[in-house]
Coordinates of C-alpha atoms and ligand atoms in Angstrom, one line a residue:
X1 CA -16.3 6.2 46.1
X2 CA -14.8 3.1 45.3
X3 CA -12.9 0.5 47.6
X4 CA -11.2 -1.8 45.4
X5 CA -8.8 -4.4 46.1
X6 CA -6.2 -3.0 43.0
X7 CA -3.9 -6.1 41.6
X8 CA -1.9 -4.5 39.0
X9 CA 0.1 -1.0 39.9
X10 CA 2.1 -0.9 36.8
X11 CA 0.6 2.0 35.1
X12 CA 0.4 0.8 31.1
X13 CA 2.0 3.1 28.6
X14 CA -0.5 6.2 27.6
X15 CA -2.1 5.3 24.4
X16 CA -1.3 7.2 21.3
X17 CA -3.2 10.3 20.8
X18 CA -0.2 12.0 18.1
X19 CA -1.5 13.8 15.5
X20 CA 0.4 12.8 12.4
X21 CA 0.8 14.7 9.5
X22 CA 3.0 12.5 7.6
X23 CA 2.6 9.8 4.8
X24 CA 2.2 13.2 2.5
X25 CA 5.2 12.7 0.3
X26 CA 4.7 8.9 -0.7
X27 CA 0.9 9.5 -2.2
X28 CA 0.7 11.3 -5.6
X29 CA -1.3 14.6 -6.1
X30 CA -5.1 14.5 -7.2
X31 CA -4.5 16.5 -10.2
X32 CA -2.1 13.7 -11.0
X33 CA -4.4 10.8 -10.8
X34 CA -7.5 12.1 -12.0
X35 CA -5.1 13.4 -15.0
X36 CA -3.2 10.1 -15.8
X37 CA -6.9 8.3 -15.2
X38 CA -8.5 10.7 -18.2
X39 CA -6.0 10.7 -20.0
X40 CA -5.4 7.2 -20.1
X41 CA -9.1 6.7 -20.6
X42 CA -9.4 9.6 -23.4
X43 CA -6.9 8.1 -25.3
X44 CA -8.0 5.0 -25.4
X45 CA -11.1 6.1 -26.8
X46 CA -9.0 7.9 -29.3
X47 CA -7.1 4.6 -30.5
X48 CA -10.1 2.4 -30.5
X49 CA -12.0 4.8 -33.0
X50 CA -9.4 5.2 -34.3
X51 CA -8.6 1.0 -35.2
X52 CA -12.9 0.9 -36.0
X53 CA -12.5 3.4 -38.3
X54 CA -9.4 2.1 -39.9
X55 CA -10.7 -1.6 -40.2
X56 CA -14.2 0.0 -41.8
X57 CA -12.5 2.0 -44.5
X58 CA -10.3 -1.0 -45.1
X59 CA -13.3 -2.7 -45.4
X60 CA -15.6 -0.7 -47.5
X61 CA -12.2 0.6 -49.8
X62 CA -11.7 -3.0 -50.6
X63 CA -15.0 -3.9 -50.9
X64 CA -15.5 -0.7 -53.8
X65 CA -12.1 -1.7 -55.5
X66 CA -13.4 -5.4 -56.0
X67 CA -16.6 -4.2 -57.3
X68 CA -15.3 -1.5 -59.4
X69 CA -11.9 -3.4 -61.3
X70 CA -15.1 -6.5 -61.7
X71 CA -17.1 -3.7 -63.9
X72 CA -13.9 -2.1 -65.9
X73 CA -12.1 -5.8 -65.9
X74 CA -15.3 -6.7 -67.9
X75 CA -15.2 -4.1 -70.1
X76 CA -11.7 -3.8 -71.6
X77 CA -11.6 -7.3 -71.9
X78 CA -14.4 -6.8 -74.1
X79 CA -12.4 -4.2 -75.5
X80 CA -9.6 -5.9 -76.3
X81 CA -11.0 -9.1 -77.5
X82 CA -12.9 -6.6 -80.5
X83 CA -9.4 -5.4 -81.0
X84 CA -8.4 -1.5 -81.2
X85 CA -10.2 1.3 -83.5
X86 CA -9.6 2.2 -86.7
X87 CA -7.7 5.2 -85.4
X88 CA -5.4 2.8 -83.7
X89 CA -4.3 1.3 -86.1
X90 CA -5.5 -1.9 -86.7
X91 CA -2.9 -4.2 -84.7
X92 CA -1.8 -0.9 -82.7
X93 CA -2.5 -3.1 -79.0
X94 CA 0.3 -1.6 -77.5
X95 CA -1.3 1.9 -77.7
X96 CA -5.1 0.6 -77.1
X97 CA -3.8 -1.2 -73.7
X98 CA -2.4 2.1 -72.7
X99 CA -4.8 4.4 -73.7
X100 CA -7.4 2.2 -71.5
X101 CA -4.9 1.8 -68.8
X102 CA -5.7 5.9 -68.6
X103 CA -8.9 6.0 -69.6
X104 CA -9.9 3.5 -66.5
X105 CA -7.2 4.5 -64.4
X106 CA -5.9 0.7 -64.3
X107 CA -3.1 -1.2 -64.8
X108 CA -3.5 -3.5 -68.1
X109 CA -1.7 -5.6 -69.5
X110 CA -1.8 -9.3 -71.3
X111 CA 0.5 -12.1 -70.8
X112 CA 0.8 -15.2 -72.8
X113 CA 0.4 -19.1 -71.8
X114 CA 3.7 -19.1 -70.4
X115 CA 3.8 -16.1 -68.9
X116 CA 5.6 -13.7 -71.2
X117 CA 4.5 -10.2 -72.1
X118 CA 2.5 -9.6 -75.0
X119 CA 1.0 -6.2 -74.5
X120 CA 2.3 -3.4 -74.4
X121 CA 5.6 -4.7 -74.7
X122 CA 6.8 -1.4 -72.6
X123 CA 5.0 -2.3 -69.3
X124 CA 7.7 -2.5 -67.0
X125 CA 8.1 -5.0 -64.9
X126 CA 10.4 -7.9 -64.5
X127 CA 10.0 -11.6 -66.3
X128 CA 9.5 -13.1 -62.7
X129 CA 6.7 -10.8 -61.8
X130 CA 5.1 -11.8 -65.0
X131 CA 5.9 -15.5 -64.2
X132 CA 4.5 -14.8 -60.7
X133 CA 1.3 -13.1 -61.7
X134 CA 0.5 -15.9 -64.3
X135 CA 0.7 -18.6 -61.5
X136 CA -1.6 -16.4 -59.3
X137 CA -4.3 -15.7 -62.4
X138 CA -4.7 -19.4 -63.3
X139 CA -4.5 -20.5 -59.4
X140 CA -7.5 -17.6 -58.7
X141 CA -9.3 -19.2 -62.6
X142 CA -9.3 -22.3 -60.8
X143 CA -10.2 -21.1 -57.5
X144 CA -12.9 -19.2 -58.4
X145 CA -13.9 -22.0 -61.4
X146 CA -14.4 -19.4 -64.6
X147 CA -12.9 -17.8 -67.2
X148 CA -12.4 -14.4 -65.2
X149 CA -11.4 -14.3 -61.4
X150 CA -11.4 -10.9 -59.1
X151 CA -8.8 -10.9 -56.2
X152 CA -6.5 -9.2 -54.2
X153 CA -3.0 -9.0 -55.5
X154 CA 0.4 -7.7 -54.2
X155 CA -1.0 -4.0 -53.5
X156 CA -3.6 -4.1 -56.2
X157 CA -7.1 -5.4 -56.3
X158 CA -7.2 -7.5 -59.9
X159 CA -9.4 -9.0 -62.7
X160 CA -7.7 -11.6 -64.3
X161 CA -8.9 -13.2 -67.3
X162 CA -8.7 -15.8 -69.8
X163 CA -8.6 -13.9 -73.6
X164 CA -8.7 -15.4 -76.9
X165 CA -5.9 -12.8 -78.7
X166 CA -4.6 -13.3 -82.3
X167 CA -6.1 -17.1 -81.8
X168 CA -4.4 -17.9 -78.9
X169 CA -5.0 -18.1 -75.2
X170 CA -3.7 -15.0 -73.4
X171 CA -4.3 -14.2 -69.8
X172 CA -5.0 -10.4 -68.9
X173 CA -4.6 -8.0 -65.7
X174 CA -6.3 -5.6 -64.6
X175 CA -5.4 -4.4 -61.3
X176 CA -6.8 -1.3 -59.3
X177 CA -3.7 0.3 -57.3
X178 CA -4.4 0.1 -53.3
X179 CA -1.9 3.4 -52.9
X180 CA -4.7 5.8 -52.3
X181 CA -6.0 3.0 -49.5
X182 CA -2.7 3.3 -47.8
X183 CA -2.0 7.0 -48.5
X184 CA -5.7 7.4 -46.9
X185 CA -4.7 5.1 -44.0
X186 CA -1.7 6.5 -43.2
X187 CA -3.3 9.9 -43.2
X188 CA -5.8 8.6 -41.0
X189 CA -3.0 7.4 -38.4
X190 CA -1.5 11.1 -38.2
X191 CA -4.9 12.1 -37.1
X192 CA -5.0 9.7 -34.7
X193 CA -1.6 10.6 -33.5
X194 CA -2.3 14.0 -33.7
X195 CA -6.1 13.8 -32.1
X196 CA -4.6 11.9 -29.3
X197 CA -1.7 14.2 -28.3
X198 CA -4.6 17.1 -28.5
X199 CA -7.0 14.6 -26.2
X200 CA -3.7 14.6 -23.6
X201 CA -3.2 18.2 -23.4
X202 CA -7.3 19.0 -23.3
X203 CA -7.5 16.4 -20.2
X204 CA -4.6 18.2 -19.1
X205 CA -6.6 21.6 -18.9
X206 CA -9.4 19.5 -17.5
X207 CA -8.4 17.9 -15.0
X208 CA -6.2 20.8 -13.7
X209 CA -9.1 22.5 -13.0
X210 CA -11.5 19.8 -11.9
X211 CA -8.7 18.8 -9.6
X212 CA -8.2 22.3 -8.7
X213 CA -11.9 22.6 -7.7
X214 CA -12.0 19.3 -5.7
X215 CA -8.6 19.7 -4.1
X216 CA -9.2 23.6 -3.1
X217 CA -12.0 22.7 -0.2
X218 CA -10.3 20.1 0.3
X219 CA -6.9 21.7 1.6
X220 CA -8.8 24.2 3.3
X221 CA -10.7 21.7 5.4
X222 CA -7.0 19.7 5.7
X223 CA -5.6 23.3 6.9
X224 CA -8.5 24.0 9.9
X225 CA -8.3 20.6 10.8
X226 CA -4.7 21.4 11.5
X227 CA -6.0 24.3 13.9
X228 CA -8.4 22.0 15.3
X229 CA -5.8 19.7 16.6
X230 CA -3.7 22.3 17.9
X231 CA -6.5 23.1 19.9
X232 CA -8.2 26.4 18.2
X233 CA -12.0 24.9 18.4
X234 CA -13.7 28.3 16.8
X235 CA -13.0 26.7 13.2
X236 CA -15.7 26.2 11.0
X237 CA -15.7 23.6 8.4
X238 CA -17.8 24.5 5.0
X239 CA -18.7 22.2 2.7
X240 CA -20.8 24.3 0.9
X241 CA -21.5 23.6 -3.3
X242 CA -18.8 21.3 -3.0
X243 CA -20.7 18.2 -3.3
X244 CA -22.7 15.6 -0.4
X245 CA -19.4 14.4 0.5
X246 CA -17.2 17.3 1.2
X247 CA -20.7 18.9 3.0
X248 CA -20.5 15.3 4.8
X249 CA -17.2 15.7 5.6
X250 CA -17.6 19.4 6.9
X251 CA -20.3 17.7 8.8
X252 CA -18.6 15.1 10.7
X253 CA -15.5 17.4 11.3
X254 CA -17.6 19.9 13.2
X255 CA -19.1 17.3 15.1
X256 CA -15.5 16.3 15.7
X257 CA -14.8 20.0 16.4
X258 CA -17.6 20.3 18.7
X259 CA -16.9 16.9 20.6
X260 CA -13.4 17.6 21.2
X261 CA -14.4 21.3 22.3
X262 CA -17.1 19.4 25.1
X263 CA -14.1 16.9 26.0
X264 CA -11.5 19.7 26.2
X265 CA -14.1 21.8 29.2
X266 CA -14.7 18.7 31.0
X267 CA -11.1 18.0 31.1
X268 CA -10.3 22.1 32.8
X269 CA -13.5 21.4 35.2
X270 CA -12.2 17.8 36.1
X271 CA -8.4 19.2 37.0
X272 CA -10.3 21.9 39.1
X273 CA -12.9 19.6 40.3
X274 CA -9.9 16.8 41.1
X275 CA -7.5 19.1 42.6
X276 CA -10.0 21.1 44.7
X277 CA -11.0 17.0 46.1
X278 CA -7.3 16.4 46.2
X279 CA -6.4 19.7 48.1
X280 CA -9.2 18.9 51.3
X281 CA -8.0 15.5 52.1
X282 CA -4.4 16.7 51.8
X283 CA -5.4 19.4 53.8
X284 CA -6.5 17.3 56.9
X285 CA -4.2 15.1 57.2
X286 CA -1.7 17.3 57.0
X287 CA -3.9 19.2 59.9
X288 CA -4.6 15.9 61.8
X289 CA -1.1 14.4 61.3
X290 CA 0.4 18.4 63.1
X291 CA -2.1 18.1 65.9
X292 CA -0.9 14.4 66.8
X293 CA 2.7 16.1 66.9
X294 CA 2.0 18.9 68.7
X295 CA -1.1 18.0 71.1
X296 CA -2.5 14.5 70.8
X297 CA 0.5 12.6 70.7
X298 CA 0.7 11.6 74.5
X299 CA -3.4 11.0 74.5
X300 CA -3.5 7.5 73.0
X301 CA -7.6 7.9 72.4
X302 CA -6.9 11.3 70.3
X303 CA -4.4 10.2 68.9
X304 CA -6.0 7.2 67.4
X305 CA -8.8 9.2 66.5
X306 CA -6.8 11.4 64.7
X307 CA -4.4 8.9 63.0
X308 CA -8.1 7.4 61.7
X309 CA -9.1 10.7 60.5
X310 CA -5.6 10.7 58.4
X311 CA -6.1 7.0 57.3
X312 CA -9.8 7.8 55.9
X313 CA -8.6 10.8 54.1
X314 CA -5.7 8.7 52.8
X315 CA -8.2 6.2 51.1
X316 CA -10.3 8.7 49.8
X317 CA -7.3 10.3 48.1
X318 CA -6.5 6.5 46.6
X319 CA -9.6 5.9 45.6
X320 CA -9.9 9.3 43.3
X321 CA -7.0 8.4 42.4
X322 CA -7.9 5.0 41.3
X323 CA -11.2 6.2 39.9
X324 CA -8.9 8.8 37.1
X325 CA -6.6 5.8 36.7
X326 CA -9.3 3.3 35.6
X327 CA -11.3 5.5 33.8
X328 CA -8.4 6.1 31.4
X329 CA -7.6 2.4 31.7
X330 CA -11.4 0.9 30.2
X331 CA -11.6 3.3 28.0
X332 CA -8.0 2.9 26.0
X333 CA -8.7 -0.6 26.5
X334 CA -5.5 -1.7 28.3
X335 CA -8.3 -3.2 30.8
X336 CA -10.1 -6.6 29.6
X337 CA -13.3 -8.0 30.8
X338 CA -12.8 -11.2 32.5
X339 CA -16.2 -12.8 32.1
X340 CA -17.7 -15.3 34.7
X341 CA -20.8 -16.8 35.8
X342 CA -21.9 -14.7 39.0
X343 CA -24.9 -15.3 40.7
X344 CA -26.1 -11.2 40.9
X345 CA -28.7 -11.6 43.7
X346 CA -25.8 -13.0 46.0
X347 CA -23.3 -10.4 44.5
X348 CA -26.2 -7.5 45.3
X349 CA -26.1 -8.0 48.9
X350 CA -22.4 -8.3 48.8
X351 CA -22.7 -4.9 47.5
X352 CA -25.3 -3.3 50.0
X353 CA -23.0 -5.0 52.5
X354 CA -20.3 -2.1 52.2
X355 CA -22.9 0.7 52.5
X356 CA -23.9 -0.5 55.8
X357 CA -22.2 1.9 57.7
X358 CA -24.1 5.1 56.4
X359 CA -27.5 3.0 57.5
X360 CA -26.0 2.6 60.9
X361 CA -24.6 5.8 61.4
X362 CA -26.5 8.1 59.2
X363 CA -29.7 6.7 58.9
X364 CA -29.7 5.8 55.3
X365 CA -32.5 3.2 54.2
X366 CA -31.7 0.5 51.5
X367 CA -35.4 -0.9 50.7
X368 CA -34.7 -4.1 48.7
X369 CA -36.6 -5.8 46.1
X370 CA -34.7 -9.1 44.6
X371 CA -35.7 -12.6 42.7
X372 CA -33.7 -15.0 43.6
X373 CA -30.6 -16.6 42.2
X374 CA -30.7 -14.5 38.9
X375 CA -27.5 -15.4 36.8
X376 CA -25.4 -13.6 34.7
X377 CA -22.5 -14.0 32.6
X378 CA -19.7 -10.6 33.5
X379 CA -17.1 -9.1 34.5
X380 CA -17.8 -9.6 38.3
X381 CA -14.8 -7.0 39.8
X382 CA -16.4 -3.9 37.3
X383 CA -19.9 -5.2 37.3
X384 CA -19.5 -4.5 41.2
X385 CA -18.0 -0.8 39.9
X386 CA -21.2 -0.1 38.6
X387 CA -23.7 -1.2 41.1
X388 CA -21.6 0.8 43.8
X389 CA -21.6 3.9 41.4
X390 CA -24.8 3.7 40.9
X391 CA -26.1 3.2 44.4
X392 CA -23.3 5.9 45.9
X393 CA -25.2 8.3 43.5
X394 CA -28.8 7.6 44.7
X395 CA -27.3 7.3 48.4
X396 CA -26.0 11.2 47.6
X397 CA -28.9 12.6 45.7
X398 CA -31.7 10.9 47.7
X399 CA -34.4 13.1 49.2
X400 CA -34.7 14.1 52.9
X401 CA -36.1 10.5 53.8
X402 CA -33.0 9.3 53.2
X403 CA -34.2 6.5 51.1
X404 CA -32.9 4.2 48.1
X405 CA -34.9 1.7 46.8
X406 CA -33.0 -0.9 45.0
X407 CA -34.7 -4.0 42.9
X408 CA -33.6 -7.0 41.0
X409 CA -36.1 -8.5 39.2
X410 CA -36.9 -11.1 36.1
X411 CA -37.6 -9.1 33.1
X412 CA -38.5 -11.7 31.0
X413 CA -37.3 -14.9 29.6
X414 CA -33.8 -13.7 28.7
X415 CA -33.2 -10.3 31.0
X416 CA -33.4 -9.4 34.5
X417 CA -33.1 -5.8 35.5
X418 CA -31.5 -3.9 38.1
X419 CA -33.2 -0.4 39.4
X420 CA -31.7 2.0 41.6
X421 CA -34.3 4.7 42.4
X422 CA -33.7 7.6 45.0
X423 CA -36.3 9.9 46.0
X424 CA -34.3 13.7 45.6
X425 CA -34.4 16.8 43.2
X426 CA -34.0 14.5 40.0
X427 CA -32.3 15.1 36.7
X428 CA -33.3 17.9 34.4
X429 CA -34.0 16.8 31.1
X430 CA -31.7 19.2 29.2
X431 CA -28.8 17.4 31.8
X432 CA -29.6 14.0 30.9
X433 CA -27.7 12.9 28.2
X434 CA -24.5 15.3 29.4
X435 CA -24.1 13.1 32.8
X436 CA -22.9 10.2 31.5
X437 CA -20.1 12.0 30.1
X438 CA -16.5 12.4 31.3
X439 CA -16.0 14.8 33.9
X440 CA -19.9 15.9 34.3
X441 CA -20.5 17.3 37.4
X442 CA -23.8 19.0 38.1
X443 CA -22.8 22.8 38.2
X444 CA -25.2 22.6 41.8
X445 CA -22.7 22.2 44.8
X446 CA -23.3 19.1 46.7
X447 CA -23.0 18.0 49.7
X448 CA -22.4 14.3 49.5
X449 CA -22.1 11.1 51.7
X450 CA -20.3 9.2 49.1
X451 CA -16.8 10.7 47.5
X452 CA -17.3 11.7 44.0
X453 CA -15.3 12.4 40.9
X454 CA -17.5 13.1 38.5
X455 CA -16.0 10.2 36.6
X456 CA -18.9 7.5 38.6
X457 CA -21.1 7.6 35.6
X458 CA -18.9 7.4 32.9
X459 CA -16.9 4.5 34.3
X460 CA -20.5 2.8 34.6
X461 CA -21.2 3.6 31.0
X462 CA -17.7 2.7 29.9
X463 CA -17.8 -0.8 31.6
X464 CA -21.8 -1.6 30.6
X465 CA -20.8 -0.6 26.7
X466 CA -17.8 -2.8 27.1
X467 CA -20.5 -5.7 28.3
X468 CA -22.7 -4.9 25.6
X469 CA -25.5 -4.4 28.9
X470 CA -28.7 -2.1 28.0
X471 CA -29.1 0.7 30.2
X472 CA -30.1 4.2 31.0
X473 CA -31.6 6.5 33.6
X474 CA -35.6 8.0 33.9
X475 CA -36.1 10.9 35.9
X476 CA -38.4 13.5 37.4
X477 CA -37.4 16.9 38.4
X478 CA -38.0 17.0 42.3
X479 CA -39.5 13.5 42.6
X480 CA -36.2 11.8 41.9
X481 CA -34.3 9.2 39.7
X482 CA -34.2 5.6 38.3
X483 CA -30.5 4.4 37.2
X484 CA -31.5 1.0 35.4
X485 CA -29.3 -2.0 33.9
X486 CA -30.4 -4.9 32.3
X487 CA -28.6 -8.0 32.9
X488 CA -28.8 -11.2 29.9
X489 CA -30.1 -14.2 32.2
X490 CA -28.3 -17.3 31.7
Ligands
ADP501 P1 -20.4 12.6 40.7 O1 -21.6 12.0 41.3 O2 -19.1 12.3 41.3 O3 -20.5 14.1 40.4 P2 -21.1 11.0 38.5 O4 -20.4 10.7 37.2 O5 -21.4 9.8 39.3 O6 -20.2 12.0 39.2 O7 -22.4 11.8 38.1 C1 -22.4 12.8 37.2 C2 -23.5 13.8 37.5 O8 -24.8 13.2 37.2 C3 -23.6 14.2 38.9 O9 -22.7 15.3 39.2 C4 -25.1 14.6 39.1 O10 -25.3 15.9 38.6 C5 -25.8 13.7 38.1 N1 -26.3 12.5 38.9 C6 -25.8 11.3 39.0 N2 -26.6 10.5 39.7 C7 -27.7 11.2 40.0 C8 -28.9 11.0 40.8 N3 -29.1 9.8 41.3 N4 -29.7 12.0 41.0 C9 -29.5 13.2 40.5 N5 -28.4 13.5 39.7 C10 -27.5 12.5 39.5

């Protein structure tokens, strides 16, 4: 067990270990978000083929129209220019305009160098429009640099052309509405509209159930964890068809499970283990401090033999208790490392110093094997920890002869290594990797020269980790162990 010199008795405050179930209410559903995301996405899709497709049939209705009113245009100009049938009536334009007007399905008619209406006189539409369309034909004749021009006019496509008509220069329209464009267009964006709204409710179904089907395992795993941390450890997490994740995430939660099971043992065999270590000392020095009332009081020799006995059992009883204390301390962290240059060699002997007394009155051997002046960078108060631990153990699980061999030596260029080997039963190798846990003890009574807690390894392991130091144990069933650490030269 551990003599320490202890510098700071205020016990920190115990680091969190609440299980919190809150933050729920703030973060939105699953079905929500994968909803919002396809539908957003889905819809999207929707109004982008929906804007293609409208700017293609623009497109290719326009392109048709300028094609098709450049064909007719052609033709009832023709038409005109040879003048109406006999059936007609020979100066019957008026009729011949509209009859072609149907018979193309166009709108025809011919204005006159200033823009006034010459055929048929019933067209319809106002003198400005007429003065308005003439400016646009001769601008597109002189555009396009011909007699005939095709372009695309307030909601029509048009042919205009130059016609020589009862001897004088006429201009005439044809124009191809663009209504059944727009009707088709608009028709098109109720589709859309109506696609989209259909897209929204399908995603709806969709994702409902894809949500449901992720969030399902999901809750149930949420709900055993629950148990788990209230402390029921026979739940069983399933991830099963779920996906690698979830079967991940089943994974790593009973390996939680089963961790916190292991921790939650160690924990009821450490409070018996403690209190049964607590109970003896208490136990005799409640004894010892009765008999110096009642008997050895007046006998100074007893008496200080006795008051001894008491002051021993006292500092075994402070150094368990210091040993639960810092255990709890490195590992929460609330301890730092204060790293220095120590000269390990030096510090070595310093160690094997305190164990003197059990070669002097026990006949313990320490057999030591050190290079000189090997330097390390540590943490020399915990560094100390771990060399005692280590050496307690081989000093309490040595053979019959009593002995513990202990080397230093120069690995190579940039480790040296320090080896405690004792020489009793060893370490079975389904024990191995428990003993460095908290609260191991070997379920094999011992009788021991050195105090222990069960915590010595642990600590070791906490403080080497914390260092960053390799190390780790070899061992042979009734030939004994070999604790090793190696140490970064500097
Ligand atoms: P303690 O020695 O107080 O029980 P430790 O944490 O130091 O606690 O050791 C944990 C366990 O590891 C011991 O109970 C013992 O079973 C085993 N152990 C440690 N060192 C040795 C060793 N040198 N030889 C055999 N067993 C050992």
């Amino acid at each position: 067990m551990t003599k320490r010199t202890r510098k700071e008795k205020k016990t920190a405050p115990t680091p969190r270990r609440r299980v919190s179930f809150r933050r729920r209410q703030q973060s939105a559903s699953i079905f929500f978000l994968l909803w919002t995301v396809i539908s957003a996405i889905a819809v999207a899709v929707v109004l982008l083929f929906g804007l293609t497709q409208r700017a293609m049939l623009v497109r290719s209705y326009k392109d048709e129209a300028s094609k098709e009113i450049a064909v007719k245009g052609v033709e009832i100009k023709q038409a005109i220019e040879q003048g109406p049938p006999d059936n007609f009536g020979n100066n019957n334009y008026n009729g011949y305009l509209h009859f072609l007007s149907r018979t193309y399905n166009v709108n025809v008619y011919v204005l006159d160098e200033r823009g006034a209406l010459v055929h048929p006189q019933d067209f319809g539409l106002s003198e400005t429009d007429y003065q308005k369309e003439i400016d646009t034909i001769r601008a597109q004749l002189a555009k396009q640099a011909g007699n005939s021009a095709v372009y695309e006019g307030d909601g029509e496509y048009v042919y205009g052309a130059k016609i020589n008509l009862h001897g004088a220069t006429s201009y005439l329209h044809v124009g191809k509405s663009l209504q059944l464009m727009e009707t088709s267009l608009s028709r098109m964006g109720t589709r859309t509209a109506l696609l989209s709204v259909f897209v929204v409710l399908v995603t709806f179904a969709v994702s409902s159930g894809v949500a449901g089907w992720l969030v399902n395992p999901l809750s149930e795993l949420s709900q055993k964890a629950r148990k788990l941390a209230e402390g029921d450890f026979d739940v069983d997490f399933y991830g099963n068809d779920y996906g690698r994740e979830l079967v991940e995430l089943a994974e790593s939660l009973n390996f939680a499970r089963d961790e916190l099971a292991k921790t939650d043992r160690m924990q009821k065999e450490l409070i018996a283990n403690v209190s049964h270590d607590f109970k003896t000392p208490l136990t005799m020095i409640k004894g010892y401090a009765s008999m110096i009332k009642e008997i050895s009081g007046g006998n100074p020799e007893k008496r200080d033999k006795h008051a001894q006995i008491i002051i021993d059992e006292a500092d075994r009883l402070a150094s368990l208790v210091a040993d639960v204390l810092d255990l709890s301390k490195i590992r929460s962290g609330i301890a730092r490392l204060e790293l220095r240059e120590m000269d390990m060699t030096a510090y070595l002997d310093e160690v094997l110093s305190r164990f003197a007394y059990l070669r002097d009155s026990q006949g313990y051997e320490f057999i030591l094997d050190a290079d000189e002046g090997l330097v390390t960078r540590a943490d020399e108060l915990k560094i100390g920890q771990v060399l005692y631990n280590l050496i307690g153990n081989a000093v309490n699980y040595t053979g019959e002869d009593k002995r513990v061999y202990v080397s230093l030596k120069k690995e190579n260029g940039s480790f040296f290594r320090f080896a405690v080997t004792d020489t009793g039963k060893g370490i079975k190798p389904e024990e191995i990797k428990d003993i460095w846990d908290r609260y191991y003890r070997s379920s094999e009574a011992h009788k021991r020269p050195v105090q222990g807690t069960g915590l010595g390894l642990s600590i070791v392991k906490t403080i080497l980790e914390k260092h960053g130091f390799p190390f780790g144990v070899t061992s042979e069933v009734g030939k004994g162990s070999t604790f090793y650490v190696l140490f970064p030269s500097l």
